[in-house]
Every structure is written in C-alpha cells, then in structure tokens.
C-alpha cells in the first residue's frame, strides 16, 4: 500500500471509487490525530505505518496532504495504480531518495532552486550506488506535491502565497466525536427581505451559525437584523444546545434535526463579540473551552467559512437575492423581486438545513452530515445534554453589576423590583454588587444572581404595565430626550418617548426603507427561534459560590 502524493483531494467524492472511499475512511482515524500535532515524531510515524501497512515516508506524505487539504477525508484516498499517469515509475529506493531530497532541500525556507535539488538527488544516488533519475523526472515528481504544501513550507503560513493556496479549512484541531468542536461565525445574508406588514423592502439580515466540525451538521443558527453582538452568540449557542423537535413542530416542519448538546470546544475568530464576559462566564459555567483563530492566519476556522459559502449558494436561488457581488448580480433588481420576510427566511433556512443540507453528501467527510452524526453518536459518548434551555440562554446573556437600593435595581434609568428582593434590601449594607443579566431584546425583566451564587431570580420592571421595549429603542429614546434639551432622564419620559417613536416609525414605514428596517429591529415581541424551543421555567443554575465568585478576575465591561 505504498502511497505517493497526488492531488486526490481536488477530485472530491464524486471522482472516488467505493474502494478508494473505504480506504480513505480506514486511514482517517490514524492520520487525522497525527495531522493535529505540530510535529509528527518518527515513533508515531512508524506506529501509523505499521497500522496502515505502508512506509513511514508514505505516512508523512499523507499527513502533509491531509493538512494541505484542510482536513478533507478525500485527501487520504489512494492514488492511481503504480506506473500509471501521475505516478512515479522510479524504483522504490530511488523514489525514496528523491522524496527525501525534495523535503530536505527544496521544501525549506531557504528556497533553493530546482537545479540545486537535482544536484542533491544525483549526489545521494551516487553514494547509494544507484542510477540517478533525469532532471525532467525529478521535476515531474516535484509537481505531484500540492501547491499548498510547497507554499507553506517554502514561504511560511503567513505568506500571501500560502494564504491564497491553502484550503479554506486550514489546519485547525481535529474533532474526536460529535460536538467535540463547534465553530461559530456571522455573515450578512445575500438577500433583501421585506417588512412583515407592509411587504416593502427592509434590507439584508445577519446570520449567526454554528457547525459541528466532526459531522459538518449545523448545530444552530440565528437570523436577525441586529449586527453581530454578544447576544447573537448567546442566542445561537442556546439554539445549538437544545432539542429542536419543538422548534421544528412550531414551524410545521416534518423533518429531523437531532443535533443538540453542550460543545466541548468553541472555535471562534477574534471579533469583539467573541471576547466579552458573557461568553467567557457562560462557557466557564457549562465547561466549554474557548479557542481563537491565531492572528494573521485567517485560513483557520475554514469549516464554518465553507458552510457559509454553501448556505449563501442556496440563498442565491431565492427571489430578492443580492448574489455575492455586484458583478454577479448584474441587472437583477433585488429590491423589486424581494418577497420573503425575516420569519419566512428563518423558516426556509430551517427547512434547507434539516431537509436538504444534512442529507446531501459532504465532500469533506464523503457522507451526509446527518449520517456522520448518527454514526458518531453510536461510536462515541453522547454530547452533554442541556438540562434547561432557558437557563442555558441566560448564562450567555450580557452581564452588568449593580448594588441594590431601597427600591430595587436601576439599570439605564429603569427600575426593577420584586418582593423576593426584600431580604437583600434589608441587608443591602452588607451586600456587595450583584451580577445581573438581561436580554437586550426585552428590557421588561432582568435576571439577578442571588448572593449565594446558586440561582438566578427573575425580577420584572417595577411598573408591570410598562410595554416590552428593546435596548435599541431605549437608546434611541435617550438620544431623543437629550437632543430635546433635557438634562435629567427618568423612566416615565423614556417609555413615553418610545411609544411616540413607535408611532412615528409605523407612519413612515411605507415611505422610507430606513424606517422599515428600524421598525423590524426595534419590535421586541417577535418570537425568536430560542423562544419557540423553550417555555420559561424557574431559573435554577449551579454557579460558583459567592466566595468563589469574588476570586474571579473581572472582565472589562462590554457594550450591548
């Protein structure tokens, strides 16, 4: 089973025979862990060679090919039969010398010329008493090595050539089973949506999506008009963790989407929304490790980037698509053809994911994602379940700290009170500041971590008759009030201003696209995907005790 380098990964699954596909699957559990190591030791290479029945040189070749392909299983498929086109006709000992010389002499940062490689091969063959191949043969042998590997070894991973040639999936960590590694990212969706009421164009929404790297199944998503934020990440994680049967039933979909549970590792980019206290504390609470892409190496995390490209390709078939760029769009009028609302796009995405994407053969793993998930569940331990979906969401909501006052807690000029606060108010001189979470989509309540640190208490707005407003509306009201010359801002004025603004926006919605988008953003009563998954239970959650919490290193305050 001697293996030579060949651009097999470029052929994808369609170009592989059943025998080649099975051989690639056989090699994957041996080669993938080696590829995850920074340096493959000779001992590990010999062990892998014994398991696979090949030489250590072939093991190194497979590892390099697997890395260069971005972790595609298809890169491990056997090449064409010996002696055929694209395969070496050199005797094995000569081929070994040529391969070693290529890696020792040519594929180094010294960037030696090919003529120097030819000289080195001739010298080594002479010492071994072997007939050296011609320069043309050596060049052909060199051409069988993937351009990605050549660029990485000669120019380094941060070079322009390496970034351009390296597969988008990069060289990230290799998952051990379902939900072992989950990647999350955001993208504007390539489509213009319309208002729920007026059916007039509103603009492009944002998509936050999570993918299970092991199975390539989509673990959860959020579609919203809000730009990416800590809340977007939290809501996407909440959707990732919970059973989606109720969600699909609520949409009227008779499909299967069994992906649910707590991921072991979250793989993220370096955007600000991935570095806040809410995400860090939520992950600490649920035992989730965080790993960020190395700076200057954007090809890391490419599994999620490929997924986004796949989803946008599906979106390009919808009316109102903007396509990927103006050149591709041409004269197509996205606004004039737009027909879908935000909720309708969410419905369409849920169907596209659970009814189509999960069932189509994925080139990276050479089988449907759902089949890979089910096989992984059968062969590995089940992912940790989420015991309480609403509690799980709260643990990822943005965090603030406030001291308790005689009338409860005041956040941004809004006072929150409940009788449950009475014992804390009575002892407020001995209480330190409280950790508070709130959902920026709905400021009608907050979640307060009790002093013992064992549970969250839901505390409503003191004036229960207040309407639900979003943080977006609240900030708009504050700006309007201060622009009107008022130095002092109180709760009554804020809510009155919000009501007035809602009326103005609704009146302007038929005239202004900006107003319609503002209306879509500020309306807090629209039921989200997470809201449909879970009914609000009593929020009880195990967290660090008060003494332990005091020892935690504080995070910088984050903006919502």
Coordinates of C-alpha atoms in Angstrom, one line a residue:
X1 CA 0.0 0.0 0.0
X2 CA 2.8 2.4 -0.8
X3 CA 1.4 5.9 -1.1
X4 CA 2.6 8.7 -3.3
X5 CA 1.5 12.3 -3.3
X6 CA -1.3 13.2 -5.8
X7 CA -3.9 15.9 -5.9
X8 CA -6.6 13.5 -5.0
X9 CA -8.4 16.0 -2.7
X10 CA -9.2 18.2 -5.6
X11 CA -11.3 15.4 -7.1
X12 CA -13.8 15.4 -4.2
X13 CA -16.0 12.4 -3.5
X14 CA -17.5 12.0 -7.0
X15 CA -14.2 11.0 -8.5
X16 CA -13.6 8.2 -6.0
X17 CA -14.5 4.6 -6.3
X18 CA -16.2 2.8 -3.5
X19 CA -12.9 1.0 -2.7
X20 CA -11.0 4.3 -2.6
X21 CA -13.6 5.9 -0.3
X22 CA -13.4 3.0 2.1
X23 CA -9.6 3.1 2.1
X24 CA -9.8 6.9 2.9
X25 CA -12.2 6.1 5.8
X26 CA -9.8 3.5 7.1
X27 CA -6.9 5.9 7.1
X28 CA -8.7 8.8 8.6
X29 CA -8.6 7.8 12.3
X30 CA -4.9 7.1 12.0
X31 CA -3.8 10.1 10.0
X32 CA -6.1 12.8 11.5
X33 CA -4.6 12.8 15.0
X34 CA -1.1 12.9 13.6
X35 CA -2.1 15.9 11.4
X36 CA -3.3 17.7 14.6
X37 CA 0.2 17.6 16.1
X38 CA 2.7 20.4 15.3
X39 CA 5.4 17.8 14.8
X40 CA 5.0 14.2 13.9
X41 CA 7.6 12.1 15.7
X42 CA 9.4 9.3 14.0
X43 CA 7.9 6.9 16.6
X44 CA 4.4 8.0 15.8
X45 CA 5.0 7.8 12.1
X46 CA 6.3 4.2 12.4
X47 CA 3.3 3.2 14.5
X48 CA 0.9 4.6 11.9
X49 CA 2.9 2.9 9.1
X50 CA 2.5 -0.4 10.9
X51 CA -1.2 0.1 11.3
X52 CA -1.8 1.1 7.7
X53 CA 0.8 -1.2 6.0
X54 CA 2.9 1.4 4.4
X55 CA 6.2 3.1 4.8
X56 CA 6.9 6.0 7.2
X57 CA 7.6 8.2 4.2
X58 CA 4.0 7.5 3.0
X59 CA 2.6 8.4 6.4
X60 CA 4.4 11.8 6.3
X61 CA 3.1 12.3 2.8
X62 CA -0.5 11.5 3.9
X63 CA -0.2 13.9 6.9
X64 CA 1.1 16.7 4.6
X65 CA -1.7 16.1 2.1
X66 CA -4.3 16.0 4.8
X67 CA -3.1 19.2 6.3
X68 CA -2.9 20.9 2.9
X69 CA -6.5 19.9 2.1
X70 CA -7.8 21.4 5.3
X71 CA -8.7 18.1 6.8
X72 CA -10.6 16.6 3.9
X73 CA -11.0 12.8 4.2
X74 CA -10.9 12.6 0.4
X75 CA -7.2 13.7 0.6
X76 CA -6.4 10.3 2.1
X77 CA -7.8 8.2 -0.8
X78 CA -5.2 6.1 -2.7
X79 CA -3.8 7.5 -5.9
X80 CA -3.9 5.8 -9.2
X81 CA -2.2 2.4 -9.7
X82 CA 1.6 2.3 -9.8
X83 CA 3.1 3.0 -13.2
X84 CA 0.0 4.9 -14.4
X85 CA -0.1 8.6 -15.3
X86 CA 0.7 10.8 -12.4
X87 CA 2.6 8.0 -10.5
X88 CA 6.3 7.5 -10.2
X89 CA 8.0 4.9 -12.4
X90 CA 11.2 5.1 -10.4
X91 CA 12.5 2.2 -8.3
X92 CA 11.3 2.5 -4.7
X93 CA 14.8 3.2 -3.3
X94 CA 15.4 6.0 -5.9
X95 CA 11.9 7.3 -5.2
X96 CA 12.7 7.4 -1.5
X97 CA 15.9 9.4 -2.2
X98 CA 14.1 11.9 -4.4
X99 CA 11.3 12.4 -1.9
X100 CA 13.8 12.9 1.0
X101 CA 15.8 15.3 -1.1
X102 CA 12.7 17.3 -2.0
X103 CA 11.7 17.8 1.6
X104 CA 15.3 18.3 2.9
X105 CA 16.5 20.6 0.1
X106 CA 13.7 22.2 -1.9
X107 CA 10.7 22.5 0.6
X108 CA 12.6 24.7 3.1
X109 CA 12.6 28.3 3.9
X110 CA 16.0 28.7 2.1
X111 CA 14.0 28.3 -1.1
X112 CA 16.8 26.5 -3.0
X113 CA 16.4 26.3 -6.8
X114 CA 15.3 23.2 -8.6
X115 CA 18.8 22.9 -10.1
X116 CA 20.2 22.5 -6.6
X117 CA 17.6 19.8 -5.9
X118 CA 18.7 17.9 -9.0
X119 CA 22.3 18.1 -7.9
X120 CA 21.4 16.8 -4.4
X121 CA 19.5 13.8 -5.8
X122 CA 22.4 12.9 -8.1
X123 CA 24.8 13.1 -5.2
X124 CA 22.7 10.9 -2.9
X125 CA 22.1 8.3 -5.7
X126 CA 25.8 8.2 -6.4
X127 CA 26.6 7.5 -2.8
X128 CA 23.9 4.7 -2.7
X129 CA 25.3 3.2 -5.9
X130 CA 22.0 3.9 -7.8
X131 CA 21.3 5.4 -11.2
X132 CA 20.0 8.9 -10.7
X133 CA 16.8 10.0 -12.5
X134 CA 16.9 12.7 -15.0
X135 CA 16.1 16.3 -14.2
X136 CA 12.8 16.1 -16.1
X137 CA 11.8 13.1 -13.9
X138 CA 12.7 14.9 -10.7
X139 CA 10.6 17.9 -11.9
X140 CA 7.6 15.6 -12.6
X141 CA 8.0 14.1 -9.1
X142 CA 8.1 17.6 -7.6
X143 CA 4.9 18.5 -9.5
X144 CA 2.9 15.8 -7.7
X145 CA 3.3 17.7 -4.4
X146 CA 0.4 20.0 -3.8
X147 CA 1.0 23.7 -4.3
X148 CA -0.4 24.4 -0.9
X149 CA 2.3 22.4 0.8
X150 CA 5.0 24.0 -1.3
X151 CA 3.9 27.5 -0.4
X152 CA 3.6 26.6 3.3
X153 CA 7.0 25.0 3.5
X154 CA 8.9 27.5 1.4
X155 CA 7.1 30.8 2.2
X156 CA 5.6 30.1 5.7
X157 CA 1.9 30.0 6.7
X158 CA 1.6 33.8 6.8
X159 CA 2.8 34.4 3.3
X160 CA 0.4 35.7 0.6
X161 CA 1.0 32.6 -1.5
X162 CA 0.2 30.2 1.4
X163 CA -3.0 32.1 2.3
X164 CA -4.1 32.2 -1.3
X165 CA -3.4 28.5 -1.9
X166 CA -4.2 26.9 1.4
X167 CA -7.7 25.3 1.6
X168 CA -10.1 27.4 3.5
X169 CA -10.5 24.8 6.2
X170 CA -6.9 25.5 7.4
X171 CA -5.1 23.3 9.9
X172 CA -7.5 23.5 12.9
X173 CA -7.8 20.9 15.6
X174 CA -9.3 17.6 14.7
X175 CA -12.5 16.6 16.5
X176 CA -12.8 13.4 18.4
X177 CA -16.6 13.0 18.1
X178 CA -19.9 14.8 17.8
X179 CA -19.9 18.4 19.3
X180 CA -16.3 17.9 20.3
X181 CA -15.5 21.1 18.3
X182 CA -18.1 23.7 17.2
X183 CA -17.2 26.7 15.0
X184 CA -19.4 29.9 15.1
X185 CA -19.3 32.9 12.8
X186 CA -21.5 35.6 11.3
X187 CA -22.3 36.8 7.8
X188 CA -24.7 39.2 6.2
X189 CA -27.2 37.1 4.2
X190 CA -27.2 37.7 0.4
X191 CA -30.9 38.6 0.2
X192 CA -33.2 41.6 0.6
X193 CA -36.1 41.0 2.9
X194 CA -39.5 42.7 3.2
X195 CA -41.4 44.1 6.2
X196 CA -43.9 41.7 7.9
X197 CA -46.8 44.1 7.5
X198 CA -46.1 46.4 4.5
X199 CA -44.2 43.8 2.4
X200 CA -41.9 46.6 1.3
X201 CA -38.1 46.1 1.2
X202 CA -36.2 46.3 4.5
X203 CA -32.7 45.2 3.8
X204 CA -30.2 42.4 4.4
X205 CA -30.3 40.4 7.7
X206 CA -27.4 38.8 9.6
X207 CA -26.9 35.1 10.0
X208 CA -25.1 33.7 13.0
X209 CA -24.4 29.9 12.5
X210 CA -22.7 27.1 14.4
X211 CA -21.3 24.0 12.8
X212 CA -20.3 20.7 14.4
X213 CA -16.8 20.1 12.8
X214 CA -16.9 16.3 13.3
X215 CA -20.2 15.7 11.4
X216 CA -20.4 19.0 9.5
X217 CA -24.0 19.2 10.8
X218 CA -25.4 22.7 11.5
X219 CA -25.8 22.8 15.3
X220 CA -27.8 26.0 15.5
X221 CA -28.4 29.4 13.9
X222 CA -29.9 32.9 14.4
X223 CA -31.1 35.2 11.7
X224 CA -31.7 38.8 12.7
X225 CA -31.5 42.4 11.6
X226 CA -29.2 43.2 14.5
X227 CA -25.5 43.4 13.8
X228 CA -23.3 40.6 15.4
X229 CA -23.1 41.0 19.2
X230 CA -22.6 39.1 22.4
X231 CA -26.4 38.5 22.3
X232 CA -26.2 37.0 18.8
X233 CA -23.6 34.5 20.0
X234 CA -25.6 33.6 23.1
X235 CA -28.8 33.1 21.2
X236 CA -27.0 30.9 18.6
X237 CA -25.4 28.8 21.4
X238 CA -28.8 28.4 23.0
X239 CA -30.2 27.1 19.8
X240 CA -27.2 24.8 19.4
X241 CA -27.7 23.3 22.8
X242 CA -31.4 22.4 22.9
X243 CA -33.5 19.7 21.3
X244 CA -35.1 21.1 18.2
X245 CA -38.2 19.0 17.9
X246 CA -40.4 21.7 19.4
X247 CA -38.8 24.3 17.2
X248 CA -39.5 22.2 14.0
X249 CA -43.0 21.5 15.2
X250 CA -43.6 25.2 15.7
X251 CA -42.6 25.8 12.1
X252 CA -44.8 23.0 10.8
X253 CA -41.8 21.0 9.5
X254 CA -41.8 17.2 9.4
X255 CA -38.0 16.9 9.4
X256 CA -35.3 15.6 11.6
X257 CA -32.7 17.7 13.4
X258 CA -31.2 15.7 16.3
X259 CA -28.1 17.9 16.8
X260 CA -28.2 19.1 20.4
X261 CA -25.9 19.3 23.4
X262 CA -23.1 21.2 25.0
X263 CA -19.9 21.5 22.9
X264 CA -16.6 20.7 24.4
X265 CA -14.7 23.4 22.4
X266 CA -15.8 26.6 20.7
X267 CA -13.6 27.6 17.8
X268 CA -14.0 31.4 17.2
X269 CA -12.4 34.2 15.3
X270 CA -11.1 37.3 17.1
X271 CA -14.2 39.6 16.7
X272 CA -15.1 41.7 19.7
X273 CA -18.4 39.9 20.4
X274 CA -16.4 36.7 21.0
X275 CA -14.3 38.2 23.8
X276 CA -16.9 39.5 26.2
X277 CA -17.6 38.5 29.8
X278 CA -21.0 37.0 28.9
X279 CA -19.5 34.4 26.6
X280 CA -16.5 33.7 28.9
X281 CA -18.6 33.2 32.0
X282 CA -21.2 31.2 30.1
X283 CA -18.5 28.8 28.9
X284 CA -17.0 28.6 32.3
X285 CA -20.4 27.7 33.7
X286 CA -21.0 24.9 31.3
X287 CA -17.5 23.6 30.9
X288 CA -16.9 24.8 27.3
X289 CA -13.4 25.5 26.3
X290 CA -12.7 28.5 24.0
X291 CA -10.1 28.7 21.2
X292 CA -9.5 31.6 19.0
X293 CA -8.0 31.7 15.5
X294 CA -4.3 32.6 15.5
X295 CA -4.0 36.2 14.5
X296 CA -2.6 36.6 11.0
X297 CA -3.9 33.2 9.8
X298 CA -7.4 33.7 8.5
X299 CA -7.5 30.3 6.9
X300 CA -8.0 28.7 10.3
X301 CA -11.7 28.0 11.0
X302 CA -12.5 27.5 7.4
X303 CA -15.1 24.7 8.0
X304 CA -17.6 27.4 9.1
X305 CA -16.5 29.6 6.2
X306 CA -17.2 26.8 3.7
X307 CA -20.6 26.3 5.3
X308 CA -21.4 29.9 4.9
X309 CA -20.5 29.8 1.3
X310 CA -22.7 26.7 0.8
X311 CA -25.7 28.4 2.5
X312 CA -25.3 31.6 0.5
X313 CA -25.2 29.5 -2.6
X314 CA -28.6 28.1 -1.7
X315 CA -29.8 31.7 -0.9
X316 CA -28.8 32.8 -4.3
X317 CA -31.8 30.8 -5.7
X318 CA -34.3 32.9 -3.7
X319 CA -36.1 35.9 -5.0
X320 CA -34.5 39.1 -3.8
X321 CA -31.0 37.7 -3.6
X322 CA -28.1 40.2 -3.9
X323 CA -25.8 37.4 -5.1
X324 CA -22.1 37.5 -3.9
X325 CA -21.1 40.8 -5.6
X326 CA -22.4 43.4 -8.0
X327 CA -20.8 41.8 -11.0
X328 CA -22.6 38.5 -10.4
X329 CA -25.9 40.4 -9.7
X330 CA -25.7 42.3 -13.0
X331 CA -29.0 44.0 -13.8
X332 CA -31.0 41.8 -11.4
X333 CA -33.2 44.1 -9.2
X334 CA -33.0 42.6 -5.7
X335 CA -35.4 45.1 -4.2
X336 CA -38.1 44.7 -6.8
X337 CA -38.0 40.9 -6.6
X338 CA -37.8 40.6 -2.7
X339 CA -40.8 38.7 -1.2
X340 CA -39.5 37.0 1.9
X341 CA -39.8 38.4 5.5
X342 CA -37.4 37.7 8.3
X343 CA -39.6 34.9 9.8
X344 CA -40.1 33.4 6.4
X345 CA -36.4 33.3 5.7
X346 CA -35.8 31.6 9.1
X347 CA -38.5 29.0 8.2
X348 CA -36.8 28.5 4.8
X349 CA -33.3 28.1 6.4
X350 CA -34.6 25.6 9.0
X351 CA -36.1 23.5 6.1
X352 CA -32.9 23.9 3.9
X353 CA -30.8 22.7 6.8
X354 CA -32.9 19.9 8.2
X355 CA -34.4 18.7 5.0
X356 CA -31.6 19.1 2.5
X357 CA -28.1 20.1 3.7
X358 CA -27.9 17.4 6.4
X359 CA -28.9 14.7 3.8
X360 CA -26.5 15.6 1.0
X361 CA -23.1 14.0 0.7
X362 CA -20.5 16.4 2.1
X363 CA -17.2 16.4 0.2
X364 CA -15.1 17.0 3.3
X365 CA -16.3 13.8 5.0
X366 CA -17.6 11.9 2.0
X367 CA -21.0 11.1 3.5
X368 CA -24.1 13.1 4.5
X369 CA -23.6 15.1 7.7
X370 CA -26.6 13.5 9.4
X371 CA -25.3 10.0 8.7
X372 CA -21.9 11.0 10.1
X373 CA -23.6 12.5 13.2
X374 CA -25.6 9.3 13.9
X375 CA -22.6 7.1 13.3
X376 CA -20.6 9.3 15.7
X377 CA -23.3 9.1 18.4
X378 CA -23.2 5.3 18.1
X379 CA -19.4 5.1 18.3
X380 CA -18.8 7.8 20.9
X381 CA -20.3 9.1 24.1
X382 CA -23.4 11.3 23.6
X383 CA -22.7 15.1 23.9
X384 CA -23.6 16.5 27.3
X385 CA -27.3 17.5 27.2
X386 CA -28.7 20.9 28.2
X387 CA -30.8 20.3 31.2
X388 CA -32.7 23.6 31.0
X389 CA -32.7 25.5 27.7
X390 CA -33.8 28.9 29.1
X391 CA -31.2 28.7 31.9
X392 CA -28.6 27.9 29.2
X393 CA -29.6 31.0 27.3
X394 CA -29.5 33.2 30.4
X395 CA -26.0 32.1 31.2
X396 CA -24.8 33.6 27.9
X397 CA -26.7 36.9 28.2
X398 CA -24.7 40.2 28.7
X399 CA -23.6 41.0 32.2
X400 CA -23.6 44.1 34.3
X401 CA -23.1 44.7 38.1
X402 CA -25.3 46.9 40.3
X403 CA -25.7 47.4 44.0
X404 CA -29.2 47.0 45.4
X405 CA -31.1 50.1 46.6
X406 CA -34.2 50.7 48.7
X407 CA -36.4 50.4 45.6
X408 CA -34.5 47.5 43.9
X409 CA -32.1 47.7 41.0
X410 CA -31.9 50.6 38.4
X411 CA -30.4 49.9 35.0
X412 CA -30.3 52.7 32.4
X413 CA -33.0 54.7 34.2
X414 CA -35.4 51.7 34.5
X415 CA -36.1 50.3 38.0
X416 CA -36.7 46.6 38.6
X417 CA -38.4 45.3 41.8
X418 CA -39.9 42.2 43.2
X419 CA -40.9 41.1 46.7
X420 CA -38.1 38.5 46.5
X421 CA -35.6 41.3 46.9
X422 CA -36.9 42.4 50.3
X423 CA -34.4 40.3 52.4
X424 CA -31.5 41.7 50.3
X425 CA -32.7 45.2 50.5
X426 CA -32.9 44.9 54.3
X427 CA -29.3 43.8 54.4
X428 CA -28.1 45.9 51.5
X429 CA -25.3 47.5 53.6
X430 CA -23.7 44.0 53.8
X431 CA -24.4 43.0 50.2
X432 CA -21.8 43.6 47.5
X433 CA -22.8 44.4 43.9
X434 CA -25.0 41.8 42.3
X435 CA -24.3 40.1 38.9
X436 CA -27.2 40.9 36.6
X437 CA -28.0 39.6 33.1
X438 CA -30.7 40.9 30.7
X439 CA -31.8 40.2 27.2
X440 CA -31.3 43.3 25.1
X441 CA -34.4 42.3 23.0
X442 CA -36.6 42.7 26.1
X443 CA -35.9 45.1 29.0
X444 CA -39.1 44.1 30.9
X445 CA -37.2 41.9 33.2
X446 CA -33.7 41.1 34.5
X447 CA -32.0 38.0 35.9
X448 CA -30.2 38.6 39.2
X449 CA -27.7 36.1 40.6
X450 CA -28.6 35.7 44.3
X451 CA -25.8 36.3 46.9
X452 CA -25.2 32.6 47.4
X453 CA -24.4 32.3 43.7
X454 CA -26.7 29.2 43.2
X455 CA -29.6 30.6 41.2
X456 CA -30.9 33.4 39.1
X457 CA -34.0 35.3 40.2
X458 CA -36.3 36.9 37.6
X459 CA -37.0 40.5 38.6
X460 CA -39.6 42.4 36.5
X461 CA -39.8 46.1 35.8
X462 CA -41.3 47.8 38.9
X463 CA -44.1 49.2 36.8
X464 CA -45.7 46.0 35.4
X465 CA -47.8 47.9 33.0
X466 CA -44.8 49.0 31.0
X467 CA -44.6 47.6 27.5
X468 CA -41.8 45.4 26.4
X469 CA -39.1 47.5 24.7
X470 CA -35.7 46.6 23.3
X471 CA -32.3 48.1 24.2
X472 CA -32.2 49.6 20.7
X473 CA -35.4 51.5 21.3
X474 CA -34.2 52.5 24.8
X475 CA -31.1 54.1 23.4
X476 CA -32.9 55.9 20.7
X477 CA -35.3 57.4 23.3
X478 CA -32.3 58.6 25.4
X479 CA -30.8 60.3 22.4
X480 CA -34.1 61.9 21.5
X481 CA -34.7 63.2 25.1
X482 CA -31.2 64.7 25.4
X483 CA -31.4 66.2 22.0
X484 CA -34.5 68.0 23.2
X485 CA -32.5 69.7 25.9
X486 CA -33.5 67.6 28.9
X487 CA -30.5 67.1 31.2
X488 CA -32.4 64.7 33.5
X489 CA -33.8 61.4 32.2
X490 CA -36.4 59.4 34.0
X491 CA -38.3 56.2 33.4
X492 CA -41.6 57.8 32.6
X493 CA -40.2 60.0 29.9
X494 CA -38.3 57.1 28.4
X495 CA -41.3 54.9 27.9
X496 CA -43.5 57.8 26.7
X497 CA -40.8 58.7 24.1
X498 CA -40.6 55.1 22.9
X499 CA -44.3 55.0 22.3
X500 CA -44.1 58.2 20.4
X501 CA -41.2 56.9 18.3
X502 CA -43.1 53.7 17.5
X503 CA -46.0 55.7 16.1
X504 CA -43.7 57.8 14.0
X505 CA -41.8 54.9 12.6
X506 CA -45.0 53.0 11.7
X507 CA -46.4 56.1 9.9
X508 CA -43.1 56.5 8.0
X509 CA -42.7 52.8 7.2
X510 CA -44.5 53.0 3.8
X511 CA -42.3 55.9 2.7
X512 CA -38.8 55.1 4.0
X513 CA -36.8 51.9 3.7
X514 CA -34.6 53.0 6.7
X515 CA -37.8 53.4 8.8
X516 CA -39.0 50.0 7.8
X517 CA -35.6 48.5 8.8
X518 CA -35.7 50.4 12.1
X519 CA -39.2 49.0 12.8
X520 CA -38.0 45.5 12.1
X521 CA -35.1 45.9 14.5
X522 CA -37.0 47.6 17.4
X523 CA -40.0 45.4 17.6
X524 CA -39.3 43.1 20.6
X525 CA -42.4 41.0 20.6
X526 CA -41.4 38.8 17.6
X527 CA -40.9 35.3 18.9
X528 CA -37.3 34.1 18.3
X529 CA -36.2 30.6 17.4
X530 CA -35.0 30.1 21.0
X531 CA -38.3 31.3 22.4
X532 CA -40.1 28.7 20.4
X533 CA -37.8 26.0 21.7
X534 CA -38.3 26.6 25.4
X535 CA -41.0 27.8 27.7
X536 CA -39.7 30.0 30.5
X537 CA -39.2 27.8 33.6
X538 CA -37.9 28.7 37.1
X539 CA -34.3 29.6 36.5
X540 CA -32.1 27.5 38.8
X541 CA -28.5 27.1 37.9
X542 CA -25.3 25.8 39.6
X543 CA -22.7 28.5 39.6
X544 CA -19.6 29.4 41.6
X545 CA -20.4 30.3 45.2
X546 CA -20.2 33.9 46.4
X547 CA -16.8 33.4 47.9
X548 CA -15.5 31.8 44.7
X549 CA -17.1 34.5 42.5
X550 CA -15.2 37.1 44.4
X551 CA -11.9 35.5 43.3
X552 CA -12.8 35.6 39.6
X553 CA -10.7 38.0 37.6
X554 CA -13.1 40.8 36.4
X555 CA -13.7 41.3 32.7
X556 CA -13.8 44.7 31.0
X557 CA -17.4 46.0 30.8
X558 CA -18.9 45.1 27.5
X559 CA -21.3 47.0 25.3
X560 CA -24.6 45.5 24.1

